[in-house]
Amino acid sequence: MTTAPPRRPPRGLRDFYENPAVPVASGPSRSLRQARMLAAALGPASAGPRTVIDIGCGDGSAAATAAPLLAGHRVVGVDWSQDALRRAHAHLPYAVRGELTDGGLPFRSASADAVLFSEVVEHLVDPDSALDEIHRILRPGGHLMLSTPNLAAWYNRALLLAGVQPVFSEVSLRAIHGRPGTEVVGHLRLYTARALREFVNASGFEVVQLRGAPFHGVPRPMRPLDRLACRVPSAASILLLHARRT
């Protein structure tokens, strides 16, 4: 009997995200809540179809969840992972390769009506440049729909008091250390609701609203409490922010 060779540790972040074993989809509840916020901001396509850029589209499953609510609008997926883009084509008619650095996104300035930025900012080395590039491609008054895990989620507050590493935070690309869970997803930065508001405002956006969403990885017995925490966004698992380009 032969055994598979041990998995080679990633050489860096690019290697990590090109690995098809790394999860690229988030929970459907977050995707649906965010899509409802975006649909309300854009209005019906009968008033004029809008262009939505889904930056970090992953396998396209979030866009597929949003599609019924965005009927008539044009959604373009962007990702830097070739593997993710191959999977995204099953859900998105338009999916292109692009990066927030190294030359920027393949779109003209002020060409987008809205940007979906779903659970991407926590993976970035340089989030400031990323927001600058999003600001560039959005038209004045265009919508930014950003979601990210909440460092101050209700259970993280209790974990820190107990001296346990918070959920969503990671100290290695190879394994989880010091906190619950086993899945490594490459988080580099985490935000509280207050920090996220201040960061987005400082990048040339006006925050319209901040809402909460549950996390699909919460153990089943705790999920009712996680949904209840969404009523207080600063304690929710996931932060959903809607901002407009100034």
Tab-separated table of C-alpha atoms in Angstrom:
chain	number	residue	atom	x	y	z
A	1	MET	CA	0.000	0.000	0.000
A	2	THR	CA	1.300	3.471	-0.859
A	3	THR	CA	0.673	6.614	1.137
A	4	ALA	CA	0.287	10.133	-0.161
A	5	PRO	CA	3.259	12.412	0.398
A	6	PRO	CA	2.817	14.950	3.180
A	7	ARG	CA	1.257	18.215	2.116
A	8	ARG	CA	3.899	20.848	1.452
A	9	PRO	CA	3.439	23.925	3.646
A	10	PRO	CA	2.537	27.040	1.613
A	11	ARG	CA	5.488	29.222	0.615
A	12	GLY	CA	3.425	32.364	1.110
A	13	LEU	CA	-0.049	33.849	0.913
A	14	ARG	CA	-0.359	33.447	-2.860
A	15	ASP	CA	0.522	29.763	-2.562
A	16	PHE	CA	-1.960	29.454	0.303
A	17	TYR	CA	-4.934	30.914	-1.582
A	18	GLU	CA	-4.214	28.976	-4.762
A	19	ASN	CA	-4.601	25.755	-2.748
A	20	PRO	CA	-8.056	24.302	-3.656
A	21	ALA	CA	-8.381	22.894	-0.123
A	22	VAL	CA	-8.599	26.406	1.353
A	23	PRO	CA	-12.260	27.386	1.888
A	24	VAL	CA	-13.414	30.219	-0.382
A	25	ALA	CA	-17.141	30.309	0.483
A	26	SER	CA	-18.849	31.744	3.551
A	27	GLY	CA	-22.182	30.971	5.129
A	28	PRO	CA	-25.397	31.530	3.131
A	29	SER	CA	-27.016	33.596	5.895
A	30	ARG	CA	-24.331	36.267	5.640
A	31	SER	CA	-24.531	36.242	1.828
A	32	LEU	CA	-28.323	36.613	1.853
A	33	ARG	CA	-28.362	39.436	4.389
A	34	GLN	CA	-25.701	41.305	2.461
A	35	ALA	CA	-27.523	40.757	-0.839
A	36	ARG	CA	-30.717	42.192	0.645
A	37	MET	CA	-28.825	45.288	1.741
A	38	LEU	CA	-27.343	45.690	-1.735
A	39	ALA	CA	-30.667	45.127	-3.522
A	40	ALA	CA	-32.319	47.778	-1.348
A	41	ALA	CA	-29.507	50.241	-2.114
A	42	LEU	CA	-29.563	49.652	-5.890
A	43	GLY	CA	-33.301	49.436	-6.412
A	44	PRO	CA	-34.917	47.372	-9.177
A	45	ALA	CA	-33.126	46.928	-12.493
A	46	SER	CA	-36.194	48.383	-14.230
A	47	ALA	CA	-34.920	51.780	-13.095
A	48	GLY	CA	-31.678	51.059	-14.945
A	49	PRO	CA	-29.313	48.080	-14.634
A	50	ARG	CA	-26.285	48.633	-12.409
A	51	THR	CA	-22.796	47.166	-12.492
A	52	VAL	CA	-21.777	45.279	-9.356
A	53	ILE	CA	-18.166	44.134	-8.888
A	54	ASP	CA	-17.778	41.174	-6.519
A	55	ILE	CA	-14.153	41.490	-5.384
A	56	GLY	CA	-12.820	38.245	-3.969
A	57	CYS	CA	-15.736	36.325	-5.464
A	58	GLY	CA	-14.214	32.954	-4.541
A	59	ASP	CA	-16.180	30.083	-6.014
A	60	GLY	CA	-19.126	32.356	-6.845
A	61	SER	CA	-21.512	30.797	-4.333
A	62	ALA	CA	-22.206	34.118	-2.591
A	63	ALA	CA	-23.076	35.719	-5.929
A	64	ALA	CA	-25.354	32.770	-6.685
A	65	THR	CA	-27.183	33.399	-3.396
A	66	ALA	CA	-27.564	37.080	-4.309
A	67	ALA	CA	-28.581	36.536	-7.941
A	68	PRO	CA	-32.383	36.281	-7.402
A	69	LEU	CA	-32.334	39.615	-5.560
A	70	LEU	CA	-30.137	41.325	-8.159
A	71	ALA	CA	-32.002	40.173	-11.275
A	72	GLY	CA	-31.296	42.478	-14.199
A	73	HIS	CA	-28.152	43.948	-12.679
A	74	ARG	CA	-24.741	42.993	-14.071
A	75	VAL	CA	-22.526	41.165	-11.560
A	76	VAL	CA	-18.834	40.716	-12.386
A	77	GLY	CA	-16.713	38.460	-10.188
A	78	VAL	CA	-13.035	39.134	-9.541
A	79	ASP	CA	-10.511	36.919	-7.804
A	80	TRP	CA	-6.758	36.363	-7.869
A	81	SER	CA	-7.030	32.575	-7.517
A	82	GLN	CA	-7.272	30.724	-10.830
A	83	ASP	CA	-8.773	27.720	-9.056
A	84	ALA	CA	-11.523	29.867	-7.495
A	85	LEU	CA	-12.290	31.471	-10.859
A	86	ARG	CA	-12.706	28.093	-12.536
A	87	ARG	CA	-15.349	27.235	-9.950
A	88	ALA	CA	-16.922	30.710	-10.075
A	89	HIS	CA	-17.788	30.346	-13.765
A	90	ALA	CA	-20.467	27.844	-12.729
A	91	HIS	CA	-22.320	30.669	-10.926
A	92	LEU	CA	-21.227	33.888	-12.641
A	93	PRO	CA	-21.489	34.806	-16.338
A	94	TYR	CA	-18.561	37.183	-15.893
A	95	ALA	CA	-15.532	36.269	-13.754
A	96	VAL	CA	-12.095	37.772	-14.351
A	97	ARG	CA	-8.720	37.630	-12.703
A	98	GLY	CA	-7.657	40.757	-10.865
A	99	GLU	CA	-5.793	41.997	-7.817
A	100	LEU	CA	-6.104	44.959	-5.503
A	101	THR	CA	-2.356	45.536	-5.738
A	102	ASP	CA	0.290	45.040	-8.437
A	103	GLY	CA	-1.384	47.241	-11.030
A	104	GLY	CA	-4.888	47.373	-9.653
A	105	LEU	CA	-8.242	46.024	-10.811
A	106	PRO	CA	-9.015	45.695	-14.536
A	107	PHE	CA	-11.753	48.356	-14.498
A	108	ARG	CA	-11.929	52.021	-15.467
A	109	SER	CA	-12.228	54.690	-12.799
A	110	ALA	CA	-15.830	55.412	-11.712
A	111	SER	CA	-17.132	52.452	-13.754
A	112	ALA	CA	-18.921	50.516	-10.976
A	113	ASP	CA	-22.170	51.291	-9.213
A	114	ALA	CA	-21.484	48.929	-6.317
A	115	VAL	CA	-18.719	46.748	-4.925
A	116	LEU	CA	-19.244	43.587	-2.917
A	117	PHE	CA	-16.246	43.073	-0.638
A	118	SER	CA	-17.256	39.987	1.291
A	119	GLU	CA	-14.838	38.668	3.911
A	120	VAL	CA	-11.763	39.786	2.012
A	121	VAL	CA	-10.341	42.704	3.988
A	122	GLU	CA	-9.265	40.431	6.864
A	123	HIS	CA	-6.953	38.573	4.442
A	124	LEU	CA	-5.060	41.630	3.186
A	125	VAL	CA	-1.561	42.803	3.989
A	126	ASP	CA	-2.406	46.324	2.770
A	127	PRO	CA	-6.118	47.073	3.313
A	128	ASP	CA	-5.545	50.826	2.871
A	129	SER	CA	-4.472	50.410	-0.768
A	130	ALA	CA	-7.400	48.037	-1.313
A	131	LEU	CA	-9.919	50.655	-0.183
A	132	ASP	CA	-8.158	53.244	-2.362
A	133	GLU	CA	-8.593	50.989	-5.398
A	134	ILE	CA	-12.256	50.341	-4.581
A	135	HIS	CA	-12.758	54.088	-4.206
A	136	ARG	CA	-11.213	54.559	-7.659
A	137	ILE	CA	-13.509	52.151	-9.522
A	138	LEU	CA	-16.724	53.272	-7.793
A	139	ARG	CA	-18.652	56.182	-9.213
A	140	PRO	CA	-19.344	59.082	-6.803
A	141	GLY	CA	-22.176	57.930	-4.562
A	142	GLY	CA	-21.501	54.289	-5.433
A	143	HIS	CA	-22.103	51.611	-2.828
A	144	LEU	CA	-19.570	49.552	-0.895
A	145	MET	CA	-20.935	46.423	0.766
A	146	LEU	CA	-18.197	45.090	3.037
A	147	SER	CA	-18.419	42.141	5.390
A	148	THR	CA	-15.797	40.836	7.790
A	149	PRO	CA	-15.599	38.728	10.977
A	150	ASN	CA	-16.008	40.663	14.212
A	151	LEU	CA	-13.070	40.569	16.613
A	152	ALA	CA	-15.472	41.585	19.397
A	153	ALA	CA	-18.073	38.884	18.663
A	154	TRP	CA	-19.954	37.905	21.806
A	155	TYR	CA	-18.094	34.615	22.275
A	156	ASN	CA	-14.690	36.194	21.587
A	157	ARG	CA	-15.201	38.507	24.551
A	158	ALA	CA	-15.647	35.479	26.798
A	159	LEU	CA	-12.718	33.611	25.224
A	160	LEU	CA	-10.335	36.513	25.794
A	161	LEU	CA	-11.384	36.747	29.421
A	162	ALA	CA	-10.470	33.058	29.733
A	163	GLY	CA	-7.109	33.632	28.059
A	164	VAL	CA	-8.102	31.815	24.841
A	165	GLN	CA	-7.185	33.032	21.345
A	166	PRO	CA	-10.271	34.624	19.713
A	167	VAL	CA	-12.184	32.823	16.983
A	168	PHE	CA	-11.309	34.110	13.466
A	169	SER	CA	-7.741	34.981	14.535
A	170	GLU	CA	-4.839	32.841	13.338
A	171	VAL	CA	-1.160	32.727	14.243
A	172	SER	CA	-0.093	30.282	11.505
A	173	LEU	CA	-0.960	29.283	7.929
A	174	ARG	CA	-0.314	25.629	8.771
A	175	ALA	CA	-2.542	24.908	11.761
A	176	ILE	CA	-4.825	26.436	14.382
A	177	HIS	CA	-3.190	27.131	17.729
A	178	GLY	CA	-4.701	28.300	20.978
A	179	ARG	CA	-8.349	28.597	19.966
A	180	PRO	CA	-11.369	26.438	19.052
A	181	GLY	CA	-11.646	25.098	15.512
A	182	THR	CA	-9.375	23.363	13.013
A	183	GLU	CA	-9.887	25.259	9.726
A	184	VAL	CA	-7.102	27.623	8.614
A	185	VAL	CA	-8.395	30.370	6.293
A	186	GLY	CA	-5.594	32.942	6.330
A	187	HIS	CA	-6.918	35.839	8.406
A	188	LEU	CA	-4.340	38.608	8.876
A	189	ARG	CA	-6.438	41.453	10.308
A	190	LEU	CA	-9.561	41.628	12.437
A	191	TYR	CA	-11.869	44.563	13.101
A	192	THR	CA	-14.308	45.643	15.768
A	193	ALA	CA	-17.397	47.571	14.663
A	194	ARG	CA	-15.838	50.842	15.804
A	195	ALA	CA	-12.514	50.197	14.072
A	196	LEU	CA	-14.251	49.202	10.828
A	197	ARG	CA	-16.339	52.374	10.774
A	198	GLU	CA	-13.311	54.575	11.377
A	199	PHE	CA	-11.198	52.738	8.790
A	200	VAL	CA	-13.842	53.030	6.054
A	201	ASN	CA	-14.577	56.688	6.846
A	202	ALA	CA	-10.864	57.514	6.645
A	203	SER	CA	-10.706	55.897	3.178
A	204	GLY	CA	-13.154	58.304	1.537
A	205	PHE	CA	-16.478	56.626	2.285
A	206	GLU	CA	-19.531	57.618	4.308
A	207	VAL	CA	-20.951	54.771	6.404
A	208	VAL	CA	-24.687	54.353	5.783
A	209	GLN	CA	-25.394	51.451	8.109
A	210	LEU	CA	-23.742	48.640	10.028
A	211	ARG	CA	-25.565	45.388	10.672
A	212	GLY	CA	-24.717	41.960	12.053
A	213	ALA	CA	-24.898	38.436	10.642
A	214	PRO	CA	-24.491	34.986	12.207
A	215	PHE	CA	-21.492	32.729	11.612
A	216	HIS	CA	-22.138	29.350	10.019
A	217	GLY	CA	-19.343	27.752	12.086
A	218	VAL	CA	-20.996	28.365	15.464
A	219	PRO	CA	-21.959	25.039	17.120
A	220	ARG	CA	-25.622	24.196	16.538
A	221	PRO	CA	-26.771	24.554	20.193
A	222	MET	CA	-25.379	28.124	20.247
A	223	ARG	CA	-26.862	29.298	16.949
A	224	PRO	CA	-30.065	30.825	18.405
A	225	LEU	CA	-27.886	32.985	20.656
A	226	ASP	CA	-25.690	33.904	17.693
A	227	ARG	CA	-28.728	35.037	15.696
A	228	LEU	CA	-29.951	37.025	18.693
A	229	ALA	CA	-26.583	38.805	18.925
A	230	CYS	CA	-27.137	40.188	15.405
A	231	ARG	CA	-29.515	42.719	16.947
A	232	VAL	CA	-26.435	44.375	18.442
A	233	PRO	CA	-23.984	44.569	15.514
A	234	SER	CA	-20.994	45.363	17.721
A	235	ALA	CA	-21.424	41.913	19.330
A	236	ALA	CA	-22.446	39.950	16.206
A	237	SER	CA	-20.258	37.292	14.619
A	238	ILE	CA	-20.051	39.019	11.237
A	239	LEU	CA	-20.094	42.758	10.512
A	240	LEU	CA	-22.068	43.932	7.438
A	241	LEU	CA	-21.200	47.477	6.480
A	242	HIS	CA	-22.854	49.610	3.792
A	243	ALA	CA	-20.968	52.755	2.804
A	244	ARG	CA	-21.113	55.228	-0.072
A	245	ARG	CA	-18.191	56.719	-1.976
A	246	THR	CA	-17.869	60.417	-1.247
